[in-house]
Amino acid sequence: MKENKEIPLAGVKEIARRADVSRATVDRVIHNRTGVSEKTRKRILAIIEELDYQPNVLARRLALASRGTVRLGVLLPSASEETEYWKAPLEGMNRAEAEIRQYGVLVSYYFFDQNLQSTFTAQVNRIINDALDGVLIAPIFEKESIQLLNHCKEKGIPCVLMNSDIPGMERLCYIGPELFDSGYLSAQLAHYCLQPGRKAVVVNIARKIKRNVAILEKVEGFQAYFREKDSEELLLSFHTTDTDYDSVASGLSALLEKEPQIGVLYVTNSRVVLVAEWLENIGRKDIILIGYDFLSGNIRFLEKGYIDFLICEKPQEQGYRGIMTLFRHLVFSVTAHEDYLTPIDIVTSANYKFYRN
Amino acid sequence: MKENKEIPLAGVKEIARRADVSRATVDRVIHNRTGVSEKTRKRILAIIEELDYQPNVLARRLALASRGTVRLGVLLPSASEETEYWKAPLEGMNRAEAEIRQYGVLVSYYFFDQNLQSTFTAQVNRIINDALDGVLIAPIFEKESIQLLNHCKEKGIPCVLMNSDIPGMERLCYIGPELFDSGYLSAQLAHYCLQPGRKAVVVNIARKIKRNVAILEKVEGFQAYFREKDSEELLLSFHTTDTDYDSVASGLSALLEKEPQIGVLYVTNSRVVLVAEWLENIGRKDIILIGYDFLSGNIRFLEKGYIDFLICEKPQEQGYRGIMTLFRHLVFSVTAHEDYLTPIDIVTSANYKFYRN
DNA sequence: GATGTTTTCGGGCGCGTGCCCGTAAGCCGT
DNA sequence: ACGGCTTACGGGCACGCGCCCGAAAACATC
């Protein structure tokens, strides 16, 4: 009594039968190759339309496997201790790679040092030289990234940006967060938690702040929220370009002495761990601390109660989707992809156990 | 100068060549079928081990496509207006179905009415009768679900539970939230937002509360948090089995009159929309409202500012993963799946635009 | 040693698609 | 009428794997 009423998903053979031609002719039409008279082409196209023909991706890729391999390249920072962050996207890419290796896809990684522009440039040149079929890049250095994007455009190589966007450039799509909203959301949390009479501090800890788009946009979003709530007078800010613990600690201690009514600290990147350490050392669990990224160090302080909220933007999924987008574009010709703005997740000590990065 | 150094992923042919047998013999060993002498079997197994042979899933499934179809069944509540919630899991399942249809998988849906146990029983019987290859169920009615699980166990049919678990039963895995932690997280948010001197209310709006595991566990989690913070005296509660607006509104109005210091309302399910409506009518944006599920009605009140936090557990992904887990188990023999506890997401007016259900 | 039975294995087809090669029909010029 | 050339199409192999059928080899029986 099985209900085997399933439609057998008509293939090329069925189309050929109905059009009274051979499969090869249908094939020519599907790939708009030459060698088919206009009359039969029309006829076949009509039948394809009618049957809503969907090529079998398995068979297609299997057949294509003989022809050659699709070669993807990824340009991203190497995951050092300082920037453990980049381990996550890499894991996502590896996961994607494992999934699609069967389809004849090969992924090469081009790592660079975030602090050395020269390493970036060198890898850009290697990528150009290697003549890949698709490229995924984290455009940390804007100028050189634009150069690479232009090269890809010229050669018709699809290119996906991740982590941060370069507005106005031609590319397949951008995969990453909307940074302004990320700051705006943090401000909302801060505002909810702010007890009467207390103030909030925006804390920037980074080598270069003025040029760092990621930080600037977040700060703007944060301030925008307080402005909307007519609470701008509650905002303080603290910047330091020294990223070691001592500089951060002494700077914050000085600030706290001058402004004892601090209730919330918002750190614009994953260096929040330094601030958490400081809070632990001065024994102030009552100050709300908001920061970024699902990293082991941050999680530890989340558990201890010194970090209250971590904002996370699914870096692993960013890597996974980046590869998959290129794959689908190249192998299955699924181009209709707009930008993918990652969710902005709130992680606390109560839900971090279930978080998927 | 292309680096085509990739290992060609040795297939059955290569194994056969090295073992000096035909591909058919290798095939017999791979599927541990009879008809191979112990000596050659050992030899072939050694080579398989050595080459770390991974069968090409595309080719495998393509070849299998002729034999027959893998038939999956899903038992879930029909998405009525009242329970729009179930639209999301269904969408996820449809997405999964579209993705794996190429692999010869057919999904049948067995809908029941959440308020009528008889419809559940009827569908259980249909499932048993239809002799499916795999089953995904939302075990709303526990007793009948156990009956179905036992039947599956007997027949060796893999079975995945979703949305809520039945502890102690044999099944492939559970996909859904950890309800206790869901309540616990809500309490944390409530506690953060609670201004001095204000109180929090647990609001249950459901036909049957005492028997509803989902609600009870959440309430327990919520209370546990306040107990840990020694703030139990700040907790009130409100229950109603009448799920219409008027009952909810008049009940809450009475409560508010008696306890004017209410600062937070925690509604344990998606009926939070009724409470939001009430807050709008009495014009009280200052009361923090926490509720469940990413539904259009709830989102509207999130935008307006009457709902502050929505807790969401990725229902769409639950459906997607449910189907995919069965698929991978049946087609690719990827059994090593433990339970998948979905993330517990916090959605506010500032990040809902980016949320993926 | 002839015949039956079991064990062990190879050949070959099919899954749906991509693509190369061959070929018949039509056209043109001489 | 014949050779050369283009156009339009069909036949057939390959991709990697599953599986059926039949054959060879080994063994058993009289």
PDB file of N, CA and C in Angstrom, chain A residues 251-293:
ATOM      1  N   GLY A 251      44.592  52.986  32.884  1.00  0.00           N
ATOM      2  CA  GLY A 251      43.724  53.976  32.255  1.00  0.00           C
ATOM      3  C   GLY A 251      42.316  53.933  32.823  1.00  0.00           C
ATOM      4  N   LEU A 252      41.777  52.719  32.946  1.00  0.00           N
ATOM      5  CA  LEU A 252      40.410  52.579  33.442  1.00  0.00           C
ATOM      6  C   LEU A 252      40.317  52.949  34.924  1.00  0.00           C
ATOM      7  N   SER A 253      41.342  52.618  35.660  1.00  0.00           N
ATOM      8  CA  SER A 253      41.344  52.959  37.081  1.00  0.00           C
ATOM      9  C   SER A 253      41.286  54.470  37.271  1.00  0.00           C
ATOM     10  N   ALA A 254      42.066  55.151  36.451  1.00  0.00           N
ATOM     11  CA  ALA A 254      42.066  56.613  36.520  1.00  0.00           C
ATOM     12  C   ALA A 254      40.678  57.167  36.197  1.00  0.00           C
ATOM     13  N   LEU A 255      40.081  56.603  35.170  1.00  0.00           N
ATOM     14  CA  LEU A 255      38.746  57.061  34.769  1.00  0.00           C
ATOM     15  C   LEU A 255      37.728  56.828  35.882  1.00  0.00           C
ATOM     16  N   LEU A 256      37.802  55.665  36.485  1.00  0.00           N
ATOM     17  CA  LEU A 256      36.836  55.303  37.517  1.00  0.00           C
ATOM     18  C   LEU A 256      36.948  56.215  38.734  1.00  0.00           C
ATOM     19  N   GLU A 257      38.173  56.630  38.992  1.00  0.00           N
ATOM     20  CA  GLU A 257      38.382  57.527  40.123  1.00  0.00           C
ATOM     21  C   GLU A 257      37.709  58.868  39.868  1.00  0.00           C
ATOM     22  N   LYS A 258      37.848  59.322  38.625  1.00  0.00           N
ATOM     23  CA  LYS A 258      37.260  60.615  38.265  1.00  0.00           C
ATOM     24  C   LYS A 258      35.740  60.539  38.155  1.00  0.00           C
ATOM     25  N   GLU A 259      35.263  59.379  37.680  1.00  0.00           N
ATOM     26  CA  GLU A 259      33.824  59.196  37.459  1.00  0.00           C
ATOM     27  C   GLU A 259      33.351  57.948  38.195  1.00  0.00           C
ATOM     28  N   PRO A 260      33.096  58.035  39.479  1.00  0.00           N
ATOM     29  CA  PRO A 260      32.785  56.829  40.260  1.00  0.00           C
ATOM     30  C   PRO A 260      31.422  56.233  39.929  1.00  0.00           C
ATOM     31  N   GLN A 261      30.595  56.956  39.201  1.00  0.00           N
ATOM     32  CA  GLN A 261      29.223  56.499  38.948  1.00  0.00           C
ATOM     33  C   GLN A 261      29.101  55.624  37.702  1.00  0.00           C
ATOM     34  N   ILE A 262      30.188  55.029  37.280  1.00  0.00           N
ATOM     35  CA  ILE A 262      30.127  54.190  36.076  1.00  0.00           C
ATOM     36  C   ILE A 262      29.323  52.919  36.339  1.00  0.00           C
ATOM     37  N   GLY A 263      28.340  52.655  35.475  1.00  0.00           N
ATOM     38  CA  GLY A 263      27.496  51.477  35.663  1.00  0.00           C
ATOM     39  C   GLY A 263      27.654  50.457  34.557  1.00  0.00           C
ATOM     40  N   VAL A 264      28.038  50.909  33.362  1.00  0.00           N
ATOM     41  CA  VAL A 264      28.168  50.011  32.224  1.00  0.00           C
ATOM     42  C   VAL A 264      29.445  50.323  31.447  1.00  0.00           C
ATOM     43  N   LEU A 265      30.144  49.260  31.045  1.00  0.00           N
ATOM     44  CA  LEU A 265      31.294  49.420  30.152  1.00  0.00           C
ATOM     45  C   LEU A 265      30.992  48.672  28.856  1.00  0.00           C
ATOM     46  N   TYR A 266      31.161  49.354  27.731  1.00  0.00           N
ATOM     47  CA  TYR A 266      30.944  48.723  26.426  1.00  0.00           C
ATOM     48  C   TYR A 266      32.264  48.703  25.677  1.00  0.00           C
ATOM     49  N   VAL A 267      32.824  47.513  25.509  1.00  0.00           N
ATOM     50  CA  VAL A 267      34.099  47.372  24.813  1.00  0.00           C
ATOM     51  C   VAL A 267      33.814  46.956  23.373  1.00  0.00           C
ATOM     52  N   THR A 268      34.387  47.695  22.435  1.00  0.00           N
ATOM     53  CA  THR A 268      33.975  47.534  21.034  1.00  0.00           C
ATOM     54  C   THR A 268      34.599  46.351  20.302  1.00  0.00           C
ATOM     55  N   ASN A 269      35.426  45.572  20.992  1.00  0.00           N
ATOM     56  CA  ASN A 269      35.946  44.371  20.331  1.00  0.00           C
ATOM     57  C   ASN A 269      36.245  43.277  21.357  1.00  0.00           C
ATOM     58  N   SER A 270      36.965  42.244  20.907  1.00  0.00           N
ATOM     59  CA  SER A 270      37.142  41.084  21.771  1.00  0.00           C
ATOM     60  C   SER A 270      38.150  41.328  22.892  1.00  0.00           C
ATOM     61  N   ARG A 271      38.783  42.501  22.898  1.00  0.00           N
ATOM     62  CA  ARG A 271      39.717  42.811  23.991  1.00  0.00           C
ATOM     63  C   ARG A 271      38.982  43.019  25.310  1.00  0.00           C
ATOM     64  N   VAL A 272      37.712  42.848  25.300  1.00  0.00           N
ATOM     65  CA  VAL A 272      36.905  42.949  26.513  1.00  0.00           C
ATOM     66  C   VAL A 272      37.480  42.074  27.631  1.00  0.00           C
ATOM     67  N   VAL A 273      38.233  41.080  27.229  1.00  0.00           N
ATOM     68  CA  VAL A 273      38.824  40.182  28.220  1.00  0.00           C
ATOM     69  C   VAL A 273      39.764  40.941  29.162  1.00  0.00           C
ATOM     70  N   LEU A 274      40.438  41.951  28.626  1.00  0.00           N
ATOM     71  CA  LEU A 274      41.343  42.749  29.464  1.00  0.00           C
ATOM     72  C   LEU A 274      40.572  43.533  30.518  1.00  0.00           C
ATOM     73  N   VAL A 275      39.459  44.079  30.092  1.00  0.00           N
ATOM     74  CA  VAL A 275      38.627  44.850  31.011  1.00  0.00           C
ATOM     75  C   VAL A 275      38.044  43.945  32.090  1.00  0.00           C
ATOM     76  N   ALA A 276      37.655  42.749  31.679  1.00  0.00           N
ATOM     77  CA  ALA A 276      37.103  41.787  32.630  1.00  0.00           C
ATOM     78  C   ALA A 276      38.142  41.448  33.694  1.00  0.00           C
ATOM     79  N   GLU A 277      39.363  41.274  33.227  1.00  0.00           N
ATOM     80  CA  GLU A 277      40.458  40.967  34.151  1.00  0.00           C
ATOM     81  C   GLU A 277      40.621  42.094  35.178  1.00  0.00           C
ATOM     82  N   TRP A 278      40.547  43.292  34.655  1.00  0.00           N
ATOM     83  CA  TRP A 278      40.669  44.468  35.529  1.00  0.00           C
ATOM     84  C   TRP A 278      39.535  44.507  36.564  1.00  0.00           C
ATOM     85  N   LEU A 279      38.315  44.258  36.087  1.00  0.00           N
ATOM     86  CA  LEU A 279      37.165  44.258  37.007  1.00  0.00           C
ATOM     87  C   LEU A 279      37.342  43.196  38.092  1.00  0.00           C
ATOM     88  N   GLU A 280      37.879  42.063  37.691  1.00  0.00           N
ATOM     89  CA  GLU A 280      38.106  40.998  38.663  1.00  0.00           C
ATOM     90  C   GLU A 280      39.130  41.448  39.711  1.00  0.00           C
ATOM     91  N   ASN A 281      40.174  42.107  39.222  1.00  0.00           N
ATOM     92  CA  ASN A 281      41.237  42.537  40.132  1.00  0.00           C
ATOM     93  C   ASN A 281      40.776  43.612  41.115  1.00  0.00           C
ATOM     94  N   ILE A 282      39.889  44.485  40.669  1.00  0.00           N
ATOM     95  CA  ILE A 282      39.399  45.511  41.597  1.00  0.00           C
ATOM     96  C   ILE A 282      38.108  45.055  42.286  1.00  0.00           C
ATOM     97  N   GLY A 283      37.664  43.830  41.932  1.00  0.00           N
ATOM     98  CA  GLY A 283      36.513  43.258  42.635  1.00  0.00           C
ATOM     99  C   GLY A 283      35.209  44.001  42.420  1.00  0.00           C
ATOM    100  N   ARG A 284      34.900  44.325  41.160  1.00  0.00           N
ATOM    101  CA  ARG A 284      33.655  45.046  40.895  1.00  0.00           C
ATOM    102  C   ARG A 284      32.742  44.261  39.956  1.00  0.00           C
ATOM    103  N   LYS A 285      32.007  43.317  40.511  1.00  0.00           N
ATOM    104  CA  LYS A 285      31.065  42.562  39.695  1.00  0.00           C
ATOM    105  C   LYS A 285      29.827  43.377  39.353  1.00  0.00           C
ATOM    106  N   ASP A 286      29.588  44.433  40.079  1.00  0.00           N
ATOM    107  CA  ASP A 286      28.360  45.197  39.883  1.00  0.00           C
ATOM    108  C   ASP A 286      28.362  46.028  38.604  1.00  0.00           C
ATOM    109  N   ILE A 287      29.549  46.289  38.071  1.00  0.00           N
ATOM    110  CA  ILE A 287      29.585  47.047  36.819  1.00  0.00           C
ATOM    111  C   ILE A 287      29.272  46.114  35.650  1.00  0.00           C
ATOM    112  N   ILE A 288      28.294  46.509  34.849  1.00  0.00           N
ATOM    113  CA  ILE A 288      27.885  45.700  33.696  1.00  0.00           C
ATOM    114  C   ILE A 288      28.940  45.819  32.601  1.00  0.00           C
ATOM    115  N   LEU A 289      29.363  44.686  32.065  1.00  0.00           N
ATOM    116  CA  LEU A 289      30.382  44.701  31.017  1.00  0.00           C
ATOM    117  C   LEU A 289      29.853  44.015  29.755  1.00  0.00           C
ATOM    118  N   ILE A 290      29.920  44.753  28.659  1.00  0.00           N
ATOM    119  CA  ILE A 290      29.448  44.244  27.368  1.00  0.00           C
ATOM    120  C   ILE A 290      30.621  44.213  26.393  1.00  0.00           C
ATOM    121  N   GLY A 291      30.797  43.112  25.707  1.00  0.00           N
ATOM    122  CA  GLY A 291      31.917  43.028  24.774  1.00  0.00           C
ATOM    123  C   GLY A 291      31.615  42.125  23.596  1.00  0.00           C
ATOM    124  N   TYR A 292      32.676  41.711  22.900  1.00  0.00           N
ATOM    125  CA  TYR A 292      32.491  40.981  21.639  1.00  0.00           C
ATOM    126  C   TYR A 292      33.167  39.624  21.597  1.00  0.00           C
ATOM    127  N   ASP A 293      32.541  38.734  20.904  1.00  0.00           N
ATOM    128  CA  ASP A 293      33.102  37.475  20.412  1.00  0.00           C
ATOM    129  C   ASP A 293      33.127  36.319  21.408  1.00  0.00           C
TER     130      ASP A 293
END
